[in-house]
Coordinates of C-alpha atoms in Angstrom, one line a residue:
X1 CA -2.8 -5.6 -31.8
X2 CA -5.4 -7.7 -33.3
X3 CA -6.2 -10.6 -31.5
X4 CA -8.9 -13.9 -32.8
X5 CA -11.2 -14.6 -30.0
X6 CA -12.3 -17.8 -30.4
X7 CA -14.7 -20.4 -28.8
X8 CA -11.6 -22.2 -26.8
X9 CA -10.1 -18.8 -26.1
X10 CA -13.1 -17.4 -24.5
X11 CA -14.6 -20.8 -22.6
X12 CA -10.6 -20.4 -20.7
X13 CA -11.5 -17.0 -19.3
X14 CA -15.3 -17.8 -18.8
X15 CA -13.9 -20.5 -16.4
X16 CA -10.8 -18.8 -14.9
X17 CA -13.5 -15.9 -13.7
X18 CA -15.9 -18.6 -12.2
X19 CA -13.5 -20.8 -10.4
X20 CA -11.4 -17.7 -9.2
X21 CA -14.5 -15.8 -8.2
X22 CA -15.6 -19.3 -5.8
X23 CA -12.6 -17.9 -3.6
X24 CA -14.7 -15.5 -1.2
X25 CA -18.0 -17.8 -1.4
X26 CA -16.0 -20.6 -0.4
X27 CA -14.0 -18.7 2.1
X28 CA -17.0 -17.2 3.5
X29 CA -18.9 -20.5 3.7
X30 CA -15.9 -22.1 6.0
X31 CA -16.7 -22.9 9.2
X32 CA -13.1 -22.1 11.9
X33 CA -10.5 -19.3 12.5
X34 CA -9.3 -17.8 9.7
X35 CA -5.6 -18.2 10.2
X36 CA -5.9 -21.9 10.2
X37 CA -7.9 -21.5 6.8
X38 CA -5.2 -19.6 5.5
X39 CA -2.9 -22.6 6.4
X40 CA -5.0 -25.4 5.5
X41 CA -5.2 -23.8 2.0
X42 CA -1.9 -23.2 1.4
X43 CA -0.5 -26.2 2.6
X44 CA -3.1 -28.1 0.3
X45 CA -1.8 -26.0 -2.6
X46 CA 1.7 -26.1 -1.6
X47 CA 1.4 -30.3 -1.2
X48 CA -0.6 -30.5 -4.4
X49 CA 1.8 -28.3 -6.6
X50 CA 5.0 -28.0 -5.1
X51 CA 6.5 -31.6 -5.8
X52 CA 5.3 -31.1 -9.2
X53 CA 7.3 -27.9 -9.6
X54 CA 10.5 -29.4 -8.2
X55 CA 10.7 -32.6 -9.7
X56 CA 10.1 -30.9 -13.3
X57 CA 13.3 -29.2 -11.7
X58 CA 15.1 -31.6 -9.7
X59 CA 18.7 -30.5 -11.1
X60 CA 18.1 -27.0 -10.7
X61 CA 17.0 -28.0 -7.1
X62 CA 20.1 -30.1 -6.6
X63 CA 22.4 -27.4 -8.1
X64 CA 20.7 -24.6 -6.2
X65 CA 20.9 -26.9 -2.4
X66 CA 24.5 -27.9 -3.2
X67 CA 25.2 -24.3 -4.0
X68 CA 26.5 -25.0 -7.7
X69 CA 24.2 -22.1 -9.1
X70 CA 25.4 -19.1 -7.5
X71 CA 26.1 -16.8 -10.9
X72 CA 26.1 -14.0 -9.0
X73 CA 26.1 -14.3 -5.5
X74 CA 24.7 -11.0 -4.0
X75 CA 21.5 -11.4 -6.4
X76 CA 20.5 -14.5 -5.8
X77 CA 20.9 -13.7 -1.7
X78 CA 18.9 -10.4 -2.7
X79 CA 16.3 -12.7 -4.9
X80 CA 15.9 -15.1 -1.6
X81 CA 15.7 -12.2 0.6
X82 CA 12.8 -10.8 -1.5
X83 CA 11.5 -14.2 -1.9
X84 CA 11.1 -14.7 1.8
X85 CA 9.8 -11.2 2.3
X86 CA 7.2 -11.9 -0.3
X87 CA 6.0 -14.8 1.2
X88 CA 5.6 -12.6 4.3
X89 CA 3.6 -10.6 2.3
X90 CA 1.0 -13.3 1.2
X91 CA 0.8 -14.7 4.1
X92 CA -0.7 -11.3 5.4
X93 CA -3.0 -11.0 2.3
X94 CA -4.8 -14.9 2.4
X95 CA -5.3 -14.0 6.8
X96 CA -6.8 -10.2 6.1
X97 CA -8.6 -11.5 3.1
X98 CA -10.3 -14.7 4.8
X99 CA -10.9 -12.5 7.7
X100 CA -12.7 -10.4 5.8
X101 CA -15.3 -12.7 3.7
X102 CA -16.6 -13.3 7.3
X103 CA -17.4 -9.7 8.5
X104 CA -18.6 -8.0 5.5
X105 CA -19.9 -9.3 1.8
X106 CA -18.6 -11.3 -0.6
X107 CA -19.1 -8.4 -3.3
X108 CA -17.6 -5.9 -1.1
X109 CA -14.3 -7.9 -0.3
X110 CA -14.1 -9.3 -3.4
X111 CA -14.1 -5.6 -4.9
X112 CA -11.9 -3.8 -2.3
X113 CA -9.1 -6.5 -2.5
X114 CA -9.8 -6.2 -6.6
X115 CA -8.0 -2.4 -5.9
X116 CA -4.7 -4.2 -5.9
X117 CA -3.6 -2.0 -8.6
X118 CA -3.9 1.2 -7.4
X119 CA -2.2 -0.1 -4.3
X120 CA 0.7 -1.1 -6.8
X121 CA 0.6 2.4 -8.6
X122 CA 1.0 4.0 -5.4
X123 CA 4.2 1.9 -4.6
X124 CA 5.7 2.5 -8.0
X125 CA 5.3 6.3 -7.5
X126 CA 7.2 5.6 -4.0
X127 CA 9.8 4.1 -6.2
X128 CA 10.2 7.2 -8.6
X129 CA 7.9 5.6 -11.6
X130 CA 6.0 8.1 -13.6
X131 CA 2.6 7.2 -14.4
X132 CA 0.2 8.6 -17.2
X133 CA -2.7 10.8 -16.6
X134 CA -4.9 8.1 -17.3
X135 CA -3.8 5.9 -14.1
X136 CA -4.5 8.7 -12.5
X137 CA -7.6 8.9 -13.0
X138 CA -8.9 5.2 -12.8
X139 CA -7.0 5.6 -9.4
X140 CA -9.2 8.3 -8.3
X141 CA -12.0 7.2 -9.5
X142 CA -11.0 3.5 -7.6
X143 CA -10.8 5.7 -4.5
X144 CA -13.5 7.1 -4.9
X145 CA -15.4 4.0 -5.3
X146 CA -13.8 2.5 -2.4
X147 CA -14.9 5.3 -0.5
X148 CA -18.5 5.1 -1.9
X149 CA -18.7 1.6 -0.8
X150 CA -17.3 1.4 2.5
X151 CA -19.1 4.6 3.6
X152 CA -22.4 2.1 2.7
X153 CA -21.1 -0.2 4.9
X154 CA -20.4 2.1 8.0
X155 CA -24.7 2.0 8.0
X156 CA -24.1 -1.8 8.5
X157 CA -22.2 -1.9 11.0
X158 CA -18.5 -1.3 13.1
X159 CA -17.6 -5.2 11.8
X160 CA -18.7 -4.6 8.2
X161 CA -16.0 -1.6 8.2
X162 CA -13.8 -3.5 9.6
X163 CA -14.2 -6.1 6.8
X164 CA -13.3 -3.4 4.5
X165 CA -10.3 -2.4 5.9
X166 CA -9.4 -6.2 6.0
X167 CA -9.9 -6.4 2.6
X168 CA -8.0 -3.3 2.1
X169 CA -5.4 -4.3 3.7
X170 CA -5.4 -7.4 1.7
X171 CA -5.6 -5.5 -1.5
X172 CA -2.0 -3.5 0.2
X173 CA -0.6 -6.9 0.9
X174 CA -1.0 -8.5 -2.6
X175 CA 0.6 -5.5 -3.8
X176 CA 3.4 -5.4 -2.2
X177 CA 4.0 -8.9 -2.8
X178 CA 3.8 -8.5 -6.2
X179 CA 6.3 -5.5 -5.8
X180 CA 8.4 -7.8 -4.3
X181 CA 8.5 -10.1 -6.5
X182 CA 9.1 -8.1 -10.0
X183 CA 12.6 -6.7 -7.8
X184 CA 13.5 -10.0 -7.1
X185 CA 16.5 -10.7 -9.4
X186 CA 16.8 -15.0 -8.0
X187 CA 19.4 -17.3 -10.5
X188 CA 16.4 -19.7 -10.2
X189 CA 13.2 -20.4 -12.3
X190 CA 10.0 -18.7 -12.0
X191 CA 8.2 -22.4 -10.6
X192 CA 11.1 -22.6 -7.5
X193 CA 10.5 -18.9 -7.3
X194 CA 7.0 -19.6 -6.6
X195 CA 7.6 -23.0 -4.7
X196 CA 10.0 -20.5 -2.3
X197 CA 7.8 -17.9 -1.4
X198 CA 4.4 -20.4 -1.2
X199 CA 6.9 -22.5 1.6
X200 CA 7.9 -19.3 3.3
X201 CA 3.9 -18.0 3.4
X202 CA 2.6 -21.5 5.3
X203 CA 5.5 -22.0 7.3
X204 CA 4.7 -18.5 8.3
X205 CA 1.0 -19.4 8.9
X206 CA 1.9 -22.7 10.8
X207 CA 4.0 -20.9 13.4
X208 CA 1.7 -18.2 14.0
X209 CA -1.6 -20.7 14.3
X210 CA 0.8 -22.2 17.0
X211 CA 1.8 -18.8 18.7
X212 CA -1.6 -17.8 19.1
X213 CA -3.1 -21.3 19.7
X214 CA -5.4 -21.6 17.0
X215 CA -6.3 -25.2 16.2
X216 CA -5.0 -26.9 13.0
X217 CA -7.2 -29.7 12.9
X218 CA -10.9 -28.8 14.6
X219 CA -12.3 -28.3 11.4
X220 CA -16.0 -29.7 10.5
X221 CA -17.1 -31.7 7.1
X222 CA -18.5 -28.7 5.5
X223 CA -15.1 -26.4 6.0
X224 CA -13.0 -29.6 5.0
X225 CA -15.3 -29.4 1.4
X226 CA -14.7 -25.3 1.3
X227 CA -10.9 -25.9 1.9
X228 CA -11.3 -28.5 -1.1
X229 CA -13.1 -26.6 -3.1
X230 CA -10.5 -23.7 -2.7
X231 CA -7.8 -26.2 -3.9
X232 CA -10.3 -27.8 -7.3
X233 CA -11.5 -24.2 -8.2
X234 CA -9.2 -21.2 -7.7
X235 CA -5.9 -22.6 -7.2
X236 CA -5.9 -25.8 -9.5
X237 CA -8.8 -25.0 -12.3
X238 CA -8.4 -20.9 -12.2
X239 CA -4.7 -21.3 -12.3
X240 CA -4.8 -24.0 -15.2
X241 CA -7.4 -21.9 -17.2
X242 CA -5.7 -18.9 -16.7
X243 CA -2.3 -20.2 -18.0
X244 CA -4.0 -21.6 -20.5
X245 CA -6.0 -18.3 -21.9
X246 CA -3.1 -15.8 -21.6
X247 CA -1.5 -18.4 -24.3
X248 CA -4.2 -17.0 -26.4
X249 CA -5.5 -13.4 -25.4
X250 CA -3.6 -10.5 -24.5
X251 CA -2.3 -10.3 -20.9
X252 CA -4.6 -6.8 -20.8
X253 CA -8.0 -8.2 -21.8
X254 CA -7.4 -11.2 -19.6
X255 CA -6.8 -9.3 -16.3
X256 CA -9.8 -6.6 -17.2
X257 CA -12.3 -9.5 -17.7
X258 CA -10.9 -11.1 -14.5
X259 CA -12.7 -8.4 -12.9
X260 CA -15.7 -10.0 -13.3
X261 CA -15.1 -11.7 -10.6
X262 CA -16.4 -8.8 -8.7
X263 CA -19.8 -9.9 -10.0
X264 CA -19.9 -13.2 -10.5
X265 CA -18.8 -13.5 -6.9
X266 CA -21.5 -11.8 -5.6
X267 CA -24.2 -14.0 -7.7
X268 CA -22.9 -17.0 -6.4
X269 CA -23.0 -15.4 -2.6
X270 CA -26.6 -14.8 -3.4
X271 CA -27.5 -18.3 -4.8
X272 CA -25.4 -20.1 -2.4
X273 CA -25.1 -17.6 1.2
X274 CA -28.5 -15.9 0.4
X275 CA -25.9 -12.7 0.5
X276 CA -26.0 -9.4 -1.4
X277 CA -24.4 -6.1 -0.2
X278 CA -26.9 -3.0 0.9
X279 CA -28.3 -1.4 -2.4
X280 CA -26.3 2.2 -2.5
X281 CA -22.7 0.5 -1.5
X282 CA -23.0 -1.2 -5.3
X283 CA -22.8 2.6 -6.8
X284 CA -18.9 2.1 -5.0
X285 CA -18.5 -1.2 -6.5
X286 CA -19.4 -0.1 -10.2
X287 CA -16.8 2.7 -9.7
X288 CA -13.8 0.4 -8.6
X289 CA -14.1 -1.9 -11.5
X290 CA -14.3 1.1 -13.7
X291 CA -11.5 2.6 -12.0
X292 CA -9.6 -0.4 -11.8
X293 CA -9.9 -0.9 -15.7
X294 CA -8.7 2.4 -16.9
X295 CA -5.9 2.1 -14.8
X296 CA -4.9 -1.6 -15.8
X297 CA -5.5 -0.1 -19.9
X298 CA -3.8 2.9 -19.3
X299 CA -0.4 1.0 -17.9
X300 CA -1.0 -1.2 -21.2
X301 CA -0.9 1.4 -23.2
X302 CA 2.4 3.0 -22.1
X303 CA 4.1 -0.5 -22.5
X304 CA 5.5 -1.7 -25.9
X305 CA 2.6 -3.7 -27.3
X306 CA 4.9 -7.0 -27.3
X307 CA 4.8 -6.8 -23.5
X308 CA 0.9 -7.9 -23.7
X309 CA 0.7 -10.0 -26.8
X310 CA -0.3 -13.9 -26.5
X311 CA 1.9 -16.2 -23.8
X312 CA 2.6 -15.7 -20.2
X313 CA 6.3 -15.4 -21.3
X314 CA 5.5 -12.1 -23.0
X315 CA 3.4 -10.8 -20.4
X316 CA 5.9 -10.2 -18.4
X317 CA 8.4 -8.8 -20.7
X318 CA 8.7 -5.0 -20.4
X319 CA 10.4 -3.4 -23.9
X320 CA 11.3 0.3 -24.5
X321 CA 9.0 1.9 -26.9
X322 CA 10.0 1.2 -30.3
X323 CA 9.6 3.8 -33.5
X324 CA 6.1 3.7 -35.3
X325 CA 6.5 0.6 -37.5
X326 CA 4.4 -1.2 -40.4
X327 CA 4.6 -4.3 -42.2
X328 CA 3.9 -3.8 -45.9
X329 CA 2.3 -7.1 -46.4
X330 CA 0.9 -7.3 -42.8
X331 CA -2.0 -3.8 -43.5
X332 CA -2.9 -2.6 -40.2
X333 CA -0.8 -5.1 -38.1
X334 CA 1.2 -3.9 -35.4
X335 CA 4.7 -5.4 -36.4
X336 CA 5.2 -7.6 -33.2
X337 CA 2.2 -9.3 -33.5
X338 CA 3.3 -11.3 -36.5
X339 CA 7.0 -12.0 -35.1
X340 CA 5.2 -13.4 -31.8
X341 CA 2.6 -15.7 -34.3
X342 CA 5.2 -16.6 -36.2
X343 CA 7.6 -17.6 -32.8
X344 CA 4.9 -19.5 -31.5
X345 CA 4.1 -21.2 -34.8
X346 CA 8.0 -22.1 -34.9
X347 CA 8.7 -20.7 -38.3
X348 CA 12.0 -19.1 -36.8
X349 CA 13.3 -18.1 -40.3
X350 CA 10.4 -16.3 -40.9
X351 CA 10.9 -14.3 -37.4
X352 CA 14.6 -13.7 -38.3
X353 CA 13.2 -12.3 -41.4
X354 CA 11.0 -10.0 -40.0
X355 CA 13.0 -8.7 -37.6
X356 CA 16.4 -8.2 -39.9
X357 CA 14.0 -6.1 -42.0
X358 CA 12.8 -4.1 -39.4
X359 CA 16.3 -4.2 -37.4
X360 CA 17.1 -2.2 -40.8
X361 CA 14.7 0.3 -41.2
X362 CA 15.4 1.3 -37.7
X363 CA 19.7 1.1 -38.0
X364 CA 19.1 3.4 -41.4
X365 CA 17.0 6.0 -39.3
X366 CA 18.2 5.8 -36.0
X367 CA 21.3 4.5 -36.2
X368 CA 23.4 1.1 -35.3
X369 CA 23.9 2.1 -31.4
X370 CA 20.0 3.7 -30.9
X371 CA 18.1 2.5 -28.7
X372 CA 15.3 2.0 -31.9
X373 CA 17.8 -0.6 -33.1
X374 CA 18.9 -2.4 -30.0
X375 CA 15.2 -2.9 -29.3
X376 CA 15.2 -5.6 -32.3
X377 CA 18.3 -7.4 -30.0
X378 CA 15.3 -7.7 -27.2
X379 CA 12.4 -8.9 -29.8
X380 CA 15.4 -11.6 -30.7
X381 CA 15.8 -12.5 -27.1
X382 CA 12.5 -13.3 -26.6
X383 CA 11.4 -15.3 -30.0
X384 CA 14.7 -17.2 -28.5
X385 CA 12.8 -17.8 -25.5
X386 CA 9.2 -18.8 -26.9
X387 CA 11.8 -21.6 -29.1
X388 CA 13.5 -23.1 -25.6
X389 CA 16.7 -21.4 -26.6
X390 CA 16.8 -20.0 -23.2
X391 CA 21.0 -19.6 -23.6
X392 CA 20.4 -18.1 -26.7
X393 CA 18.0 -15.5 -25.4
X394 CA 20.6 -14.8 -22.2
X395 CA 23.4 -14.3 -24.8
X396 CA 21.0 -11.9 -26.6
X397 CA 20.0 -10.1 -23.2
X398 CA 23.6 -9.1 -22.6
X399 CA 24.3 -8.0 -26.2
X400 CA 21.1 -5.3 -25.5
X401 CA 22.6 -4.5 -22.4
X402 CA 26.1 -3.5 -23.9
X403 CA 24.6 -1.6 -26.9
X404 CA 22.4 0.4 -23.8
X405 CA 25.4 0.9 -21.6
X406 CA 28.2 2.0 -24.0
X407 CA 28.7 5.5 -24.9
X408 CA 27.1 8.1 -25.7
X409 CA 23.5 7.1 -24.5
X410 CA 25.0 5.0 -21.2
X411 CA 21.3 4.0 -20.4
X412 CA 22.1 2.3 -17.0
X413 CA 18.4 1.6 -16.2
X414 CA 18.0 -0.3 -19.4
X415 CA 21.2 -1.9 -19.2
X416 CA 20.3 -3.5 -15.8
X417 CA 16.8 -3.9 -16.6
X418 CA 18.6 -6.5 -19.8
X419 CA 20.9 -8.1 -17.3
X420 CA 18.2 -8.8 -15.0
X421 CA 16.6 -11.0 -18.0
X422 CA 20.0 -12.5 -19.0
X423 CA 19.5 -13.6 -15.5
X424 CA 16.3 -15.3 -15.5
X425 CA 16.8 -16.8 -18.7
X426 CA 20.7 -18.5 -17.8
X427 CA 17.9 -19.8 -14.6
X428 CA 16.3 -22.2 -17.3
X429 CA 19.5 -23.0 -19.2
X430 CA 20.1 -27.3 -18.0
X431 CA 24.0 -27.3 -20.2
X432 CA 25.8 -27.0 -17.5
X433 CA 28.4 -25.5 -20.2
X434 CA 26.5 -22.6 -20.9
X435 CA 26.2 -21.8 -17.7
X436 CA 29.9 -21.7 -16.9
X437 CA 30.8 -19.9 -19.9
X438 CA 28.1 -16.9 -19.6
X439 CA 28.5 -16.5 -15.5
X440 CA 31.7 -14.9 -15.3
X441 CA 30.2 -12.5 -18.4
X442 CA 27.1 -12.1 -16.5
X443 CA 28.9 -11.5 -13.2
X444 CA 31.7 -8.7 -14.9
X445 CA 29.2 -6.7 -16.6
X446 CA 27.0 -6.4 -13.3
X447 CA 29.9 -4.8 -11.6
X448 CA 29.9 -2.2 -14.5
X449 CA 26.5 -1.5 -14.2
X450 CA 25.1 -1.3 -10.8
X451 CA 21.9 -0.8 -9.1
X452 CA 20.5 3.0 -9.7
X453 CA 17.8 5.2 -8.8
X454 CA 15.1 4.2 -11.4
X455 CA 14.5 7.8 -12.8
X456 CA 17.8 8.9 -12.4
X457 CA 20.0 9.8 -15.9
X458 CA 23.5 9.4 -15.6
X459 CA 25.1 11.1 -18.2
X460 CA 28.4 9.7 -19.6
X461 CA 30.8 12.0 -17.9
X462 CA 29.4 10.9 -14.2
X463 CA 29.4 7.0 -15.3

């Protein structure tokens, strides 16, 4: 997919990688126990932009507290329970990771807890996901580098290594957060979502600074500044730019050039902390961010390109792969990249359009039930959402996941995987109408198609 850099597009990233890369400079910079760092910060982040978040949705809130939003009871308890969990989770990664700006570099925890990724690979393999070669090898090669690195460090020093496995283990704990999170099927929107599991991580931290005795308050002027300057920069500006830039440029390229963090974290700890790492550990460090990056492309590249094409809404949206398609009057286009342009432009005629005429060639070729063709029922679901049609798009959703369940193909996997979005969207839906009339369909066609080992193909005679 061709994508138009431009001056806007790239200033976003430029600043998202310097004010997320002031994290372990900062962090390292702060005078006072770690845990009560991690604390302070997320209680400043979680005062700053959790109001903000609920007031936008007060009646979801309301609805939610009074218990008028249970569409389907056992997955929102299962989306809370994950919910909690991952806030366990980042709780764990902000106390390893602060711990472990203060024993061994910048560059070196900033790069280590970079290898989230590979610790995600390794958990979808645990789950039964395939992986291409290419992940693989990144993953190796990350190893590798990891190895490279630390084994620099182990010349340094027992508390340099023990940084590294900090930031290790921070890298493991971000992971599995973010596993966490992508099971976590909540009848609520992504910001309460988010509001949950911040609450959850620092009421976590606040009970454990007070188990262990660790002050909450003895902090000096300068580690007051670093904890505001973790607020300004990483959680406020990086989050804003980065919102802002994966409007523009591919999910992909965003999170490979985040990755100069690694770097530009390590100049900053040299100009600010006088603080490099020992010469033969940055050999280690070159090798995770290669690593890192073919891994990260290589996942890209076995997703449908619609899942990284411009908007955070799309980059999460995982599609089955599609036949080869071509626009005539779009030369050299991927297909989706025009219906997206056009979505966000608002010219939904032109979308429908599109998609009719590709919805076509596919039902001519394929067939009306093939899976080619119910993709196009997914592509509508999410223009729907890019327009705020979020019932629209949940009505869509469940349509896909009837064509993917119903004989012969019975495509349980998918069929969940569409519900699951019906889900989320009917979360954003305020007519209170909408809601009551797509629950009990939401609800019925769960019980039809229930949770199933992700690899595993049930034929028609066994469902």
């Amino acid at each position: 997919m061709r994508t138009k850099l431009d001056a806007v597009s790239v200033t976003a990233v430029l600043v998202a990688v310097v004010a997320i890369s002031m994290t372990a400079p900062l962090t390292a910079y702060a005078a006072g126990p770690a845990l009560a760092l991690a604390f302070g910060r997320n209680a400043l982040g979680l005062l700053t932009l959790g109001p903000g978040f609920l007031l936008i949705r007060r009646r979801e809130v309301g609805k939610v507290m009074r218990g008028e939003r249970f569409l389907v009871r056992g997955e929102q308890r299962r989306g809370v329970l994950f919910g909690v969990l991952a806030g366990t989770a980042l709780a764990v990664h902000f106390v390893t990771f602060m711990s472990s700006t203060r024993m061994t570099s910048v560059a070196m925890a900033t790069a280590l807890v970079a290898t989230q990724p590979v610790w995600q690979a390794l958990i979808a393999t645990v789950l039964n996901k395939r992986l291409p070669r290419a992940t693989w090898a990144g993953l190796a090669v990350a190893v590798v580098g990891a190895a490279v690195a630390s084994g620099a460090d182990m010349r340094a020093g027992s508390g340099a290594m023990a940084g590294d496995a900090l930031a290790l283990a921070a890298a493991v704990a971000q992971a599995v957060y973010t596993a966490l999170s992508e099971q976590a099927r909540p009848d609520v929107s992504t910001p309460f979502y988010s509001v949950l599991c911040f609450s959850v991580c620092t009421v976590e931290l606040l009970v454990a600074c007070l188990v262990t005795g660790t002050p909450l308050g003895a902090f000096t002027g300068d580690t007051w500044l670093a904890l505001l300057g973790l607020l300004i920069f990483p959680q406020l500006l990086g989050l804003f730019s980065l919102n802002f830039a994966l409007g523009r440029v591919p999910a992909t390229a965003v999170s490979v050039i985040l990755l100069l963090e690694v770097p530009v974290a390590a100049l900053i700890a040299w100009l600010w902390l006088g603080q490099l790492p020992v010469g033969t550990a940055w050999p280690g460090l070159l090798m995770i961010m290669l690593g890192v990056t073919v891994a990260m492309v290589a996942d890209a590249r076995r997703r449908d390109p619609a899942a990284d094409g411009p908007g955070g809404r799309l980059a999460s949206c995982t599609f089955p792969q599609p036949s080869l398609l071509a626009l005539g009057s779009l030369p050299g286009e991927d297909a989706h990249a025009a219906v997206w342009r056009a979505a966000r432009a608002g010219r939904s005629e032109e979308v429908e359009a599109m998609i009719r005429s590709l919805e076509n060639q596919d039902i001519r070729a394929y067939g009306v039930k093939s899976s080619e063709a119910t993709h196009w029922i997914e592509v509508r679901a999410v223009a729907a959402a890019i327009a705020g049609s979020h019932g629209l798009a949940a009505r869509l959703w469940l349509t896909a996941a009837r064509f993917h369940s119903s004989p012969p193909r019975g495509d349980l996997r998918e069929a969940r995987a569409c519900l699951d979005r019906a889900v989320h969207e009917l979360g954003e839906v305020e007519d209170d109408r909408v809601v009551e009339a797509l629950a009990p369909v939401l609800r019925a066609m769960y019980e039809h198609v229930p949770d199933r080992h992700p690899d595993v193909r049930t034929s028609s005679a066994d469902a």
